[in-house]
């Protein structure tokens, strides 16, 4: 019975989805997301009442499947189960083989998803516990604080036996909270912001700004790599790559240098909102964190926020410390890529002393110095290159 092919993975869903009229909507999206996260491995995913079953996989794929299930939002927990037919003899025979020899106390927890099974849960736990005790003299029962719990889940066709639960990411299935456009840089913060936004169910598109030839091809490739690393969490998405070169040249030529970054940020927000309207995204997401750098004082955030007309701007990291963000970046596997030393478009024309408390009137005045500012914005969006992640 220890053959891998006789193992299934039982995937549990966050409790809140089990209620209310959105249940089917949540479960349908979660089903889609689980299947898409497991692409690249051979398996079957089955939808059951209030849960999913992954089966038909090979031993070699098991670790991979577990790793990827651990990245799907909306999954509460999952267990690798041993499988047998749904009759007492089969359950007992399998359970006897699964008793660990290094443990002293145990209990059995039964659950019937098929109520036609002739014993109720209490009777099954008691009967099976008794049979295990008879066969294994080193064990005793401890209902309150056992060394291990044998979980038995009786279904119509199969029954599942397991003793471990692996915690999932929690959160909401991606797609259940609408569609957001993420500003994705090559830094540490925005990929983390992306994963956190996905955690609450937002489906993403992303926009990246470069200023080629002042920034390199490698800098762009790094962002594509980051996008791929976060995609098991976010699901597949489109990355829109847009050039701000002409805008930055204009800021450099016409405007006060201390405002260069503020003006670039404002342009990024304008372009993002414009694209968001086109692709029907309902919010903008960025990786800003209050006070982290000169461009993230509350006045700087105000200066960029004020050019966004209608969409909400979501900043998942606004009150996180850098150390907390780095910890998450390591957890999500983005950190090592984020710290690769390629320049960002913000560093291309870096002013020696950027303003830390920009004024909106002053920003507007500086923008008016550029004769064809609106055209430059329009042209920037026309440079878009779309990469499917
Ligand atoms: P990150 O680590 O995400 O780059 P940061 O600490 O470098 O953040 P900033 O450079 O001030 O902070 O950027 C703040 C946010 O603005 C970023 O998190 C990102 O959402 C957005 N942003 C900055 N540069 C770019 C870019 N080149 N393309 C797209 N978005 C950007
Ligand atoms: Mg950055």
PDB file of C-alpha atoms in Angstrom, residues 120-226:
ATOM      1  CA  UNK A 120     -20.769   6.855  12.104  1.00  0.00           C
ATOM      2  CA  UNK A 121     -17.549   8.808  12.706  1.00  0.00           C
ATOM      3  CA  UNK A 122     -17.425   8.069  16.438  1.00  0.00           C
ATOM      4  CA  UNK A 123     -17.970   4.343  15.908  1.00  0.00           C
ATOM      5  CA  UNK A 124     -15.331   4.181  13.196  1.00  0.00           C
ATOM      6  CA  UNK A 125     -12.740   6.021  15.319  1.00  0.00           C
ATOM      7  CA  UNK A 126     -13.417   3.779  18.300  1.00  0.00           C
ATOM      8  CA  UNK A 127     -13.360   0.526  16.315  1.00  0.00           C
ATOM      9  CA  UNK A 128     -10.225   1.444  14.363  1.00  0.00           C
ATOM     10  CA  UNK A 129      -8.469   2.767  17.481  1.00  0.00           C
ATOM     11  CA  UNK A 130      -9.205  -0.529  19.205  1.00  0.00           C
ATOM     12  CA  UNK A 131      -7.858  -2.598  16.307  1.00  0.00           C
ATOM     13  CA  UNK A 132      -4.672  -0.508  16.156  1.00  0.00           C
ATOM     14  CA  UNK A 133      -4.156  -0.913  19.911  1.00  0.00           C
ATOM     15  CA  UNK A 134      -4.584  -4.696  19.645  1.00  0.00           C
ATOM     16  CA  UNK A 135      -1.994  -4.953  16.899  1.00  0.00           C
ATOM     17  CA  UNK A 136       0.565  -2.489  18.304  1.00  0.00           C
ATOM     18  CA  UNK A 137       1.414  -3.096  21.924  1.00  0.00           C
ATOM     19  CA  UNK A 138       3.786  -0.081  22.120  1.00  0.00           C
ATOM     20  CA  UNK A 139       0.886   2.348  21.658  1.00  0.00           C
ATOM     21  CA  UNK A 140      -1.745   3.833  23.902  1.00  0.00           C
ATOM     22  CA  UNK A 141      -4.598   6.218  23.182  1.00  0.00           C
ATOM     23  CA  UNK A 142      -4.425   9.848  24.239  1.00  0.00           C
ATOM     24  CA  UNK A 143      -7.415  11.856  23.090  1.00  0.00           C
ATOM     25  CA  UNK A 144      -6.126  15.232  24.297  1.00  0.00           C
ATOM     26  CA  UNK A 145      -2.443  15.406  23.498  1.00  0.00           C
ATOM     27  CA  UNK A 146      -1.482  12.478  21.237  1.00  0.00           C
ATOM     28  CA  UNK A 147       1.940  12.076  19.583  1.00  0.00           C
ATOM     29  CA  UNK A 148       0.145  11.526  16.298  1.00  0.00           C
ATOM     30  CA  UNK A 149      -3.362  11.638  14.904  1.00  0.00           C
ATOM     31  CA  UNK A 150      -4.548   9.252  12.250  1.00  0.00           C
ATOM     32  CA  UNK A 151      -7.128  11.088  10.160  1.00  0.00           C
ATOM     33  CA  UNK A 152      -9.608   8.938   8.263  1.00  0.00           C
ATOM     34  CA  UNK A 153     -11.814  10.513   5.641  1.00  0.00           C
ATOM     35  CA  UNK A 154     -14.482   8.202   4.262  1.00  0.00           C
ATOM     36  CA  UNK A 155     -15.670   9.098   0.783  1.00  0.00           C
ATOM     37  CA  UNK A 156     -18.059   7.370  -1.607  1.00  0.00           C
ATOM     38  CA  UNK A 157     -15.497   5.682  -3.783  1.00  0.00           C
ATOM     39  CA  UNK A 158     -12.285   6.003  -1.796  1.00  0.00           C
ATOM     40  CA  UNK A 159     -11.243   6.597   1.752  1.00  0.00           C
ATOM     41  CA  UNK A 160      -8.236   8.676   2.671  1.00  0.00           C
ATOM     42  CA  UNK A 161      -5.887   8.151   5.594  1.00  0.00           C
ATOM     43  CA  UNK A 162      -3.235  10.667   6.598  1.00  0.00           C
ATOM     44  CA  UNK A 163      -1.505  12.127   9.609  1.00  0.00           C
ATOM     45  CA  UNK A 164       0.045  15.396   8.392  1.00  0.00           C
ATOM     46  CA  UNK A 165      -1.448  18.684   7.304  1.00  0.00           C
ATOM     47  CA  UNK A 166       0.633  21.123   5.292  1.00  0.00           C
ATOM     48  CA  UNK A 167      -0.563  24.690   5.679  1.00  0.00           C
ATOM     49  CA  UNK A 168      -1.349  26.532   2.440  1.00  0.00           C
ATOM     50  CA  UNK A 169      -1.027  30.272   1.805  1.00  0.00           C
ATOM     51  CA  UNK A 170      -4.583  31.137   2.827  1.00  0.00           C
ATOM     52  CA  UNK A 171      -5.915  34.306   1.218  1.00  0.00           C
ATOM     53  CA  UNK A 172      -8.503  34.526  -1.545  1.00  0.00           C
ATOM     54  CA  UNK A 173      -8.405  32.790  -4.946  1.00  0.00           C
ATOM     55  CA  UNK A 174      -6.781  35.034  -7.561  1.00  0.00           C
ATOM     56  CA  UNK A 175      -9.484  36.563  -9.711  1.00  0.00           C
ATOM     57  CA  UNK A 176     -12.128  36.861  -6.997  1.00  0.00           C
ATOM     58  CA  UNK A 177     -11.285  40.489  -6.163  1.00  0.00           C
ATOM     59  CA  UNK A 178     -11.041  41.944  -9.668  1.00  0.00           C
ATOM     60  CA  UNK A 179      -8.142  43.061 -11.812  1.00  0.00           C
ATOM     61  CA  UNK A 180      -5.281  45.397 -10.887  1.00  0.00           C
ATOM     62  CA  UNK A 181      -2.364  46.917 -12.764  1.00  0.00           C
ATOM     63  CA  UNK A 182       0.909  46.527 -10.869  1.00  0.00           C
ATOM     64  CA  UNK A 183       3.876  48.851 -11.350  1.00  0.00           C
ATOM     65  CA  UNK A 184       6.678  46.322 -11.490  1.00  0.00           C
ATOM     66  CA  UNK A 185      10.249  47.570 -11.163  1.00  0.00           C
ATOM     67  CA  UNK A 186      13.311  45.392 -10.835  1.00  0.00           C
ATOM     68  CA  UNK A 187      13.573  46.207  -7.120  1.00  0.00           C
ATOM     69  CA  UNK A 188      12.828  44.253  -3.968  1.00  0.00           C
ATOM     70  CA  UNK A 189       9.488  45.815  -3.142  1.00  0.00           C
ATOM     71  CA  UNK A 190       7.152  45.650  -6.112  1.00  0.00           C
ATOM     72  CA  UNK A 191       7.355  41.851  -6.644  1.00  0.00           C
ATOM     73  CA  UNK A 192       6.442  41.423  -2.962  1.00  0.00           C
ATOM     74  CA  UNK A 193       3.580  43.916  -3.367  1.00  0.00           C
ATOM     75  CA  UNK A 194       2.399  41.824  -6.334  1.00  0.00           C
ATOM     76  CA  UNK A 195       2.214  38.619  -4.331  1.00  0.00           C
ATOM     77  CA  UNK A 196       0.390  40.338  -1.452  1.00  0.00           C
ATOM     78  CA  UNK A 197      -2.150  41.880  -3.827  1.00  0.00           C
ATOM     79  CA  UNK A 198      -2.734  38.430  -5.329  1.00  0.00           C
ATOM     80  CA  UNK A 199      -3.220  37.062  -1.835  1.00  0.00           C
ATOM     81  CA  UNK A 200      -6.376  39.131  -1.510  1.00  0.00           C
ATOM     82  CA  UNK A 201      -7.702  37.828  -4.819  1.00  0.00           C
ATOM     83  CA  UNK A 202      -6.585  40.485  -7.308  1.00  0.00           C
ATOM     84  CA  UNK A 203      -5.759  39.241 -10.764  1.00  0.00           C
ATOM     85  CA  UNK A 204      -2.762  41.146 -12.119  1.00  0.00           C
ATOM     86  CA  UNK A 205      -1.430  42.808 -15.172  1.00  0.00           C
ATOM     87  CA  UNK A 206       1.924  44.538 -14.791  1.00  0.00           C
ATOM     88  CA  UNK A 207       3.620  47.562 -16.290  1.00  0.00           C
ATOM     89  CA  UNK A 208       7.356  48.151 -16.318  1.00  0.00           C
ATOM     90  CA  UNK A 209       9.060  51.362 -17.360  1.00  0.00           C
ATOM     91  CA  UNK A 210      12.543  51.389 -18.831  1.00  0.00           C
ATOM     92  CA  UNK A 211      14.650  54.086 -20.397  1.00  0.00           C
ATOM     93  CA  UNK A 212      16.615  52.164 -22.967  1.00  0.00           C
ATOM     94  CA  UNK A 213      19.390  52.895 -24.039  1.00  0.00           C
ATOM     95  CA  UNK A 214      20.107  54.524 -20.655  1.00  0.00           C
ATOM     96  CA  UNK A 215      18.992  51.269 -19.072  1.00  0.00           C
ATOM     97  CA  UNK A 216      20.166  47.924 -20.424  1.00  0.00           C
ATOM     98  CA  UNK A 217      18.500  44.886 -21.979  1.00  0.00           C
ATOM     99  CA  UNK A 218      19.576  42.970 -18.875  1.00  0.00           C
ATOM    100  CA  UNK A 219      17.584  45.318 -16.642  1.00  0.00           C
ATOM    101  CA  UNK A 220      14.506  44.491 -18.705  1.00  0.00           C
ATOM    102  CA  UNK A 221      15.272  40.776 -18.659  1.00  0.00           C
ATOM    103  CA  UNK A 222      15.578  40.928 -14.873  1.00  0.00           C
ATOM    104  CA  UNK A 223      12.008  42.229 -14.633  1.00  0.00           C
ATOM    105  CA  UNK A 224      10.760  39.465 -16.924  1.00  0.00           C
ATOM    106  CA  UNK A 225      12.583  36.951 -14.711  1.00  0.00           C
ATOM    107  CA  UNK A 226      10.962  38.425 -11.592  1.00  0.00           C
TER     108      UNK A 226
END
